[in-house]
Tab-separated table of C-alpha atoms and ligand atoms in Angstrom:
chain	number	residue	atom	x	y	z
A	1	MET	CA	-0.005	-0.012	0.008
A	2	VAL	CA	1.428	3.382	-0.933
A	3	SER	CA	0.048	6.511	0.663
A	4	GLY	CA	-0.913	9.573	-1.288
A	5	TYR	CA	2.212	11.412	-0.249
A	6	ARG	CA	4.503	11.868	-3.271
A	7	GLU	CA	7.348	14.067	-4.317
A	8	LYS	CA	9.806	14.022	-7.165
A	9	ASP	CA	12.504	11.988	-5.441
A	10	CYS	CA	10.733	10.976	-2.292
A	11	ARG	CA	8.100	8.349	-1.782
A	12	TRP	CA	6.368	6.984	1.305
A	13	PHE	CA	5.850	3.248	1.380
A	14	LEU	CA	3.554	1.909	4.091
A	15	LYS	CA	4.588	-1.538	5.039
A	16	GLY	CA	3.485	-4.269	7.384
A	17	PHE	CA	0.349	-4.729	9.309
A	18	VAL	CA	-1.235	-3.574	12.568
A	19	TRP	CA	-0.407	-5.942	15.405
A	20	ILE	CA	-3.337	-6.056	17.749
A	21	PHE	CA	-2.868	-9.486	19.205
A	22	GLY	CA	-0.733	-8.276	22.152
A	23	VAL	CA	-3.145	-5.490	22.888
A	24	LEU	CA	-6.062	-7.937	23.013
A	25	CYS	CA	-4.037	-10.232	25.295
A	26	LEU	CA	-3.440	-7.299	27.663
A	27	GLY	CA	-7.195	-6.799	27.769
A	28	ALA	CA	-7.163	-3.289	26.374
A	29	PRO	CA	-10.303	-2.319	24.482
A	30	LEU	CA	-9.790	-2.488	20.717
A	31	ALA	CA	-10.985	1.066	20.193
A	32	ASP	CA	-8.030	2.296	22.245
A	33	SER	CA	-5.427	0.316	20.333
A	34	VAL	CA	-3.052	2.450	18.323
A	35	ALA	CA	-0.844	0.891	15.718
A	36	GLU	CA	2.812	0.982	16.722
A	37	GLU	CA	4.758	2.559	13.928
A	38	VAL	CA	8.133	3.983	13.036
A	39	ASN	CA	8.901	6.489	10.293
A	40	VAL	CA	12.109	5.959	8.435
A	41	TYR	CA	13.874	8.422	6.095
A	42	SER	CA	16.255	6.338	3.982
A	43	GLY	CA	19.044	7.358	1.679
A	44	ARG	CA	19.084	3.734	0.611
A	45	LYS	CA	16.756	2.647	-2.123
A	46	GLU	CA	13.557	0.783	-1.295
A	47	ALA	CA	14.875	-2.358	-2.944
A	48	LEU	CA	17.855	-2.430	-0.561
A	49	ILE	CA	15.941	-1.872	2.659
A	50	GLY	CA	12.267	-2.849	1.991
A	51	PRO	CA	12.616	-6.597	2.607
A	52	VAL	CA	14.445	-6.012	5.929
A	53	LEU	CA	11.713	-3.586	7.106
A	54	ALA	CA	9.039	-6.114	6.115
A	55	ALA	CA	10.835	-8.774	8.231
A	56	PHE	CA	10.920	-6.307	11.163
A	57	THR	CA	7.183	-5.740	10.884
A	58	GLU	CA	6.558	-9.449	10.676
A	59	GLU	CA	8.604	-10.082	13.803
A	60	THR	CA	7.441	-7.140	15.954
A	61	GLY	CA	4.096	-5.978	14.494
A	62	ILE	CA	5.525	-2.453	14.268
A	63	GLN	CA	4.505	-0.814	11.022
A	64	VAL	CA	7.264	0.959	9.063
A	65	ASN	CA	6.588	4.033	6.928
A	66	LEU	CA	9.447	4.554	4.539
A	67	LEU	CA	10.509	7.674	2.737
A	68	THR	CA	13.389	7.206	0.384
A	69	GLY	CA	15.488	9.930	-1.208
A	70	ASP	CA	18.879	11.399	-1.821
A	71	ALA	CA	20.914	11.681	1.425
A	72	ASP	CA	21.514	15.412	1.082
A	73	GLN	CA	17.852	16.072	0.331
A	74	LEU	CA	16.699	14.037	3.306
A	75	ARG	CA	19.060	15.873	5.627
A	76	THR	CA	17.916	19.267	4.333
A	77	ARG	CA	14.336	18.153	4.723
A	78	LEU	CA	14.884	17.009	8.338
A	79	GLU	CA	16.496	20.349	9.147
A	80	ALA	CA	13.579	22.271	7.604
A	81	GLU	CA	10.975	20.106	9.348
A	82	GLY	CA	12.627	20.564	12.731
A	83	ARG	CA	10.591	19.356	15.642
A	84	ASN	CA	7.579	18.824	13.353
A	85	SER	CA	9.399	16.121	11.386
A	86	PRO	CA	7.545	12.782	11.352
A	87	ALA	CA	10.907	10.951	10.963
A	88	ASP	CA	12.044	8.675	13.729
A	89	VAL	CA	15.032	7.106	11.986
A	90	LEU	CA	17.475	8.415	9.400
A	91	LEU	CA	19.226	5.629	7.540
A	92	THR	CA	21.960	6.394	5.036
A	93	SER	CA	25.124	5.111	3.481
A	94	ASP	CA	28.633	6.421	4.182
A	95	VAL	CA	29.866	7.886	7.413
A	96	ALA	CA	30.236	11.296	5.661
A	97	ASN	CA	26.439	11.488	5.495
A	98	LEU	CA	26.011	10.291	9.085
A	99	HIS	CA	28.563	12.826	10.217
A	100	ARG	CA	26.807	15.709	8.420
A	101	ALA	CA	23.465	14.744	9.969
A	102	THR	CA	25.146	14.584	13.405
A	103	ALA	CA	26.759	17.994	12.932
A	104	ALA	CA	23.321	19.409	12.038
A	105	GLY	CA	21.967	18.081	15.366
A	106	LEU	CA	19.517	15.715	13.691
A	107	PHE	CA	20.242	12.618	15.860
A	108	GLN	CA	19.676	11.925	19.552
A	109	GLU	CA	22.058	9.971	21.773
A	110	LEU	CA	21.050	6.384	22.475
A	111	ASP	CA	22.187	4.091	25.158
A	112	SER	CA	21.496	0.528	23.985
A	113	GLU	CA	23.393	-2.389	25.434
A	114	LEU	CA	22.340	-4.563	22.494
A	115	LEU	CA	23.671	-2.107	19.889
A	116	GLU	CA	26.906	-1.688	21.796
A	117	LYS	CA	27.352	-5.446	22.101
A	118	ARG	CA	26.607	-6.237	18.448
A	119	ILE	CA	28.336	-3.370	16.683
A	120	PRO	CA	32.109	-2.958	17.131
A	121	SER	CA	32.913	0.464	18.627
A	122	ARG	CA	34.839	1.666	15.606
A	123	TYR	CA	31.673	1.402	13.464
A	124	ARG	CA	29.440	3.526	15.710
A	125	ASP	CA	29.386	7.019	17.119
A	126	PRO	CA	31.134	7.218	20.495
A	127	ASN	CA	28.084	9.223	21.717
A	128	GLY	CA	25.471	6.797	20.386
A	129	ARG	CA	24.057	9.112	17.751
A	130	TRP	CA	24.565	6.763	14.826
A	131	TYR	CA	25.337	3.065	14.364
A	132	GLY	CA	26.947	1.270	11.438
A	133	LEU	CA	24.741	-1.507	10.016
A	134	SER	CA	26.859	-2.794	7.114
A	135	ILE	CA	30.468	-2.529	5.955
A	136	ARG	CA	31.794	-1.975	2.427
A	137	ALA	CA	35.389	-2.035	1.320
A	138	ARG	CA	36.800	0.417	-1.231
A	139	VAL	CA	38.784	-1.940	-3.412
A	140	ILE	CA	40.771	-1.946	-6.642
A	141	ALA	CA	39.097	-3.420	-9.701
A	142	TYR	CA	41.685	-4.421	-12.301
A	143	SER	CA	41.891	-5.822	-15.790
A	144	ILE	CA	42.817	-9.507	-15.600
A	145	ASP	CA	44.450	-9.255	-19.058
A	146	ARG	CA	46.581	-6.156	-18.529
A	147	VAL	CA	47.411	-6.260	-14.813
A	148	SER	CA	48.946	-8.992	-12.745
A	149	ARG	CA	47.805	-9.190	-9.113
A	150	THR	CA	51.430	-9.042	-8.085
A	151	GLU	CA	51.627	-5.520	-9.509
A	152	LEU	CA	48.920	-4.349	-7.100
A	153	SER	CA	49.644	-3.328	-3.533
A	154	THR	CA	48.275	-0.108	-2.063
A	155	TYR	CA	46.170	2.987	-2.755
A	156	GLU	CA	49.414	4.928	-2.444
A	157	ASP	CA	50.986	2.956	-5.251
A	158	LEU	CA	48.286	4.078	-7.698
A	159	ALA	CA	49.881	7.514	-7.530
A	160	ASP	CA	53.136	6.108	-8.915
A	161	ALA	CA	54.065	7.198	-12.451
A	162	ARG	CA	53.976	3.632	-13.815
A	163	TRP	CA	50.163	3.817	-13.591
A	164	LYS	CA	50.085	6.957	-15.853
A	165	GLY	CA	46.930	6.942	-17.970
A	166	ARG	CA	45.729	3.700	-16.455
A	167	VAL	CA	43.624	4.704	-13.408
A	168	ILE	CA	39.943	5.685	-13.263
A	169	VAL	CA	37.795	6.698	-10.318
A	170	ARG	CA	34.534	8.648	-9.968
A	171	SER	CA	34.329	12.314	-8.900
A	172	SER	CA	35.555	13.531	-5.533
A	173	SER	CA	32.084	15.103	-5.062
A	174	ASN	CA	31.094	11.564	-4.163
A	175	VAL	CA	31.171	10.773	-0.444
A	176	TYR	CA	32.910	7.426	-0.980
A	177	ASN	CA	35.964	9.204	-2.336
A	178	GLN	CA	35.766	11.871	0.321
A	179	SER	CA	35.914	9.145	3.001
A	180	LEU	CA	38.812	7.452	1.190
A	181	ILE	CA	40.656	10.791	1.186
A	182	ALA	CA	39.753	11.127	4.917
A	183	SER	CA	41.454	7.772	5.505
A	184	MET	CA	44.541	8.994	3.646
A	185	ILE	CA	44.573	12.136	5.845
A	186	SER	CA	44.320	9.902	8.896
A	187	ALA	CA	47.251	7.756	7.720
A	188	HIS	CA	49.544	10.431	6.190
A	189	GLY	CA	48.357	13.843	7.299
A	190	THR	CA	46.975	16.569	5.016
A	191	ALA	CA	50.249	17.144	3.124
A	192	GLY	CA	50.768	13.411	2.435
A	193	ALA	CA	47.157	12.915	1.359
A	194	GLY	CA	47.422	15.980	-0.929
A	195	LYS	CA	50.524	14.586	-2.605
A	196	TRP	CA	48.722	11.274	-3.139
A	197	ILE	CA	45.774	13.016	-4.791
A	198	ARG	CA	48.113	14.920	-7.130
A	199	GLY	CA	49.772	11.691	-8.202
A	200	LEU	CA	46.417	9.903	-8.667
A	201	VAL	CA	44.965	12.741	-10.741
A	202	ALA	CA	48.095	12.741	-12.909
A	203	ASN	CA	47.589	9.012	-13.595
A	204	MET	CA	43.867	9.236	-14.496
A	205	ALA	CA	42.940	7.790	-17.889
A	206	ARG	CA	40.015	10.199	-18.166
A	207	LYS	CA	38.202	12.934	-16.232
A	208	PRO	CA	36.179	11.463	-13.309
A	209	GLN	CA	32.735	10.473	-14.540
A	210	GLY	CA	29.923	8.019	-13.744
A	211	GLY	CA	29.413	5.773	-10.717
A	212	ASP	CA	31.405	2.840	-9.421
A	213	THR	CA	29.768	0.283	-11.742
A	214	ASP	CA	30.691	2.493	-14.710
A	215	GLN	CA	34.342	2.358	-13.630
A	216	ILE	CA	34.305	-1.467	-13.570
A	217	ARG	CA	32.643	-1.574	-16.971
A	218	ALA	CA	35.221	0.909	-18.360
A	219	VAL	CA	38.066	-1.356	-17.127
A	220	ALA	CA	36.391	-4.294	-18.886
A	221	ALA	CA	36.062	-2.160	-22.052
A	222	GLY	CA	39.760	-1.300	-22.003
A	223	GLU	CA	39.426	2.388	-21.141
A	224	ALA	CA	41.676	1.916	-18.123
A	225	ASP	CA	43.543	-0.850	-16.278
A	226	VAL	CA	42.506	-0.196	-12.675
A	227	ALA	CA	39.639	1.519	-10.858
A	228	ILE	CA	38.815	2.333	-7.261
A	229	VAL	CA	35.297	1.101	-6.392
A	230	ASN	CA	33.155	-0.125	-3.518
A	231	SER	CA	33.160	-3.904	-3.172
A	232	TYR	CA	29.390	-4.342	-3.481
A	233	TYR	CA	29.344	-2.943	-7.017
A	234	TYR	CA	31.604	-5.785	-8.009
A	235	GLY	CA	29.385	-8.141	-5.995
A	236	ARG	CA	26.273	-6.931	-7.825
A	237	LEU	CA	27.904	-7.675	-11.196
A	238	LEU	CA	28.959	-11.129	-9.934
A	239	ALA	CA	25.361	-11.790	-8.886
A	240	SER	CA	23.909	-10.484	-12.167
A	241	GLU	CA	22.394	-12.949	-14.614
A	242	THR	CA	22.899	-10.866	-17.719
A	243	ASP	CA	25.536	-11.940	-20.214
A	244	ARG	CA	26.919	-8.398	-20.445
A	245	ASP	CA	27.661	-8.292	-16.704
A	246	ARG	CA	29.147	-11.807	-16.729
A	247	GLN	CA	31.521	-10.721	-19.442
A	248	VAL	CA	32.521	-7.720	-17.364
A	249	VAL	CA	33.384	-9.722	-14.199
A	250	GLY	CA	35.004	-12.354	-16.372
A	251	SER	CA	37.694	-9.859	-17.361
A	252	VAL	CA	37.929	-7.772	-14.172
A	253	GLY	CA	39.412	-8.888	-10.851
A	254	MET	CA	38.992	-7.451	-7.352
A	255	PHE	CA	41.876	-6.642	-5.043
A	256	PHE	CA	41.959	-5.570	-1.390
A	257	PRO	CA	44.667	-2.889	-1.099
A	258	ASN	CA	47.054	-2.193	1.799
A	259	GLN	CA	46.975	-5.707	3.209
A	260	ASP	CA	50.652	-5.473	4.277
A	261	ASN	CA	50.126	-2.290	6.282
A	262	ARG	CA	47.042	-0.550	7.752
A	263	GLY	CA	44.426	-2.466	5.749
A	264	THR	CA	41.793	-1.653	3.112
A	265	HIS	CA	39.683	1.447	3.634
A	266	VAL	CA	36.186	0.481	4.737
A	267	ASN	CA	33.060	2.499	5.191
A	268	ILE	CA	29.605	1.814	6.617
A	269	SER	CA	25.967	2.345	5.951
A	270	GLY	CA	24.195	3.194	9.190
A	271	ALA	CA	21.353	4.863	11.009
A	272	GLY	CA	20.414	6.917	14.039
A	273	VAL	CA	17.256	7.945	15.864
A	274	THR	CA	16.193	11.484	15.047
A	275	ALA	CA	16.343	14.235	17.653
A	276	HIS	CA	12.586	14.805	17.656
A	277	SER	CA	11.395	11.237	17.251
A	278	ARG	CA	7.909	10.582	18.609
A	279	ASN	CA	8.308	6.802	18.359
A	280	ARG	CA	11.617	6.476	20.136
A	281	ALA	CA	11.117	2.988	21.571
A	282	GLU	CA	10.020	1.604	18.178
A	283	ALA	CA	12.941	3.364	16.499
A	284	VAL	CA	15.410	1.763	18.945
A	285	PHE	CA	13.757	-1.654	18.336
A	286	LEU	CA	14.294	-1.197	14.648
A	287	LEU	CA	17.967	-0.385	15.028
A	288	GLU	CA	18.360	-3.367	17.344
A	289	PHE	CA	16.600	-5.605	14.848
A	290	LEU	CA	18.878	-4.322	12.036
A	291	SER	CA	21.942	-5.197	14.135
A	292	GLY	CA	20.654	-8.667	15.062
A	293	PRO	CA	21.055	-11.984	13.218
A	294	VAL	CA	17.960	-11.796	10.976
A	295	GLY	CA	18.255	-8.072	10.173
A	296	GLN	CA	22.048	-8.267	9.566
A	297	LYS	CA	21.725	-11.192	7.230
A	298	LEU	CA	19.035	-9.621	5.072
A	299	PHE	CA	20.527	-6.126	5.268
A	300	ALA	CA	24.058	-7.193	4.227
A	301	ASP	CA	22.984	-9.813	1.669
A	302	LEU	CA	20.673	-7.443	-0.253
A	303	ASN	CA	23.632	-5.340	-1.342
A	304	HIS	CA	26.550	-7.796	-1.075
A	305	GLU	CA	28.045	-5.983	1.938
A	306	PHE	CA	29.813	-7.288	5.025
A	307	PRO	CA	27.658	-7.629	8.128
A	308	VAL	CA	28.776	-5.201	10.826
A	309	ASN	CA	27.853	-7.733	13.541
A	310	PRO	CA	30.821	-10.135	13.608
A	311	GLU	CA	28.530	-12.997	14.705
A	312	VAL	CA	26.689	-12.911	11.372
A	313	ALA	CA	28.199	-14.666	8.311
A	314	PRO	CA	28.329	-12.813	4.995
A	315	SER	CA	26.620	-14.001	1.778
A	316	GLN	CA	28.227	-16.680	-0.355
A	317	ILE	CA	29.513	-14.096	-2.882
A	318	VAL	CA	31.095	-12.027	-0.090
A	319	SER	CA	32.538	-15.131	1.720
A	320	ASP	CA	34.152	-16.233	-1.511
A	321	TRP	CA	36.288	-13.031	-1.480
A	322	GLY	CA	37.924	-14.410	1.695
A	323	SER	CA	38.903	-12.441	4.761
A	324	PHE	CA	40.916	-9.262	4.529
A	325	ARG	CA	42.502	-6.722	6.845
A	326	ALA	CA	40.375	-3.590	7.200
A	327	ASP	CA	41.840	-0.201	8.180
A	328	SER	CA	41.064	0.153	11.881
A	329	VAL	CA	40.596	3.914	11.827
A	330	PRO	CA	37.213	4.601	13.516
A	331	SER	CA	34.413	5.619	11.136
A	332	ALA	CA	33.749	8.665	13.345
A	333	LYS	CA	37.253	9.936	12.582
A	334	LEU	CA	36.637	9.675	8.814
A	335	GLY	CA	33.513	11.764	9.335
A	336	GLU	CA	35.505	14.395	11.207
A	337	PHE	CA	38.023	14.626	8.333
A	338	ASN	CA	35.296	14.998	5.709
A	339	GLY	CA	35.519	18.765	5.471
A	340	ALA	CA	39.317	18.625	5.117
A	341	ALA	CA	38.998	15.891	2.494
A	342	VAL	CA	36.577	17.913	0.370
A	343	ARG	CA	38.868	20.971	0.497
A	344	LEU	CA	41.957	18.896	-0.303
A	345	ALA	CA	40.362	17.225	-3.317
A	346	ASP	CA	39.382	20.622	-4.615
A	347	GLN	CA	42.848	22.130	-4.079
A	348	GLN	CA	44.605	19.175	-5.721
A	349	GLY	CA	42.356	19.071	-8.779
A	350	TRP	CA	40.365	15.865	-8.247
A	351	ARG	CA	37.137	17.006	-9.906
B	401	LIG	FE1	26.793	2.903	-3.414
């Protein structure tokens, strides 16, 4: 059932059903029963979150109203709505988006033993304002024909002159690259990260364009030899049943950089409870469900991501990649460096 509420990029989806069984058992008159509900603003598409929310409704009886949209638009909307916002939960990908929402005062602090137990501290806000729900690695996609795995090592190495005209990556206006630059600032300081960007830009085979999937396709098409992309885009192509996608992954490999030092840069998708939530208890239940075994499995599998809860096994496609060392820098720190990363990319000419 879809409500009448519609906007260009935002749609409400009403999901689930009213759970009255418990109310009847407690002896409350039916007329007084109010459907428990939680309103979610999601920067993730309905296809990547809908089935998990349906499972939550099935398990708890709490109805979920979902509004999907662009992360920046949702944040602006929450700010404009202020205390009148119907939103209880803001769910989005990349710690840069979570950090911006936190800086705008849009989240409230939670104190949930379950969330703290299930989610490693480096993947949640130290003050309980947001929690990571899935992990994605920013990996190197490479041409199997033109690159040997032994030539690949680190992000830093992609700035070396021997990669001249062979590297592609999307624009630095994208938060994934901003968080990658933030990880370079964390590892090397601003000057070191700036030097790396200069070298990388000098090696680019073309001006940054398209999304991560486009970079993988371009490597397959011979436009470049290596690309920097999020792991799940490669996973999606692996899972695809179209011949075109199979051909792409048949000629492109995936490599986890920096395994001999600090580890591959990883990011999260995550969520927090809004500052003015009117359904706080239900919102916390939802976050706890998303961090638990059923929620984690569905949430991570839908997009070929790594579960944030170490007790939950990844999908077959993700398990087949094997284990890897992830950079241990806390997600919150990457968020703090976001502003510096954006400025640095601009100064060093990463368009
Ligand atoms: Fe993405």
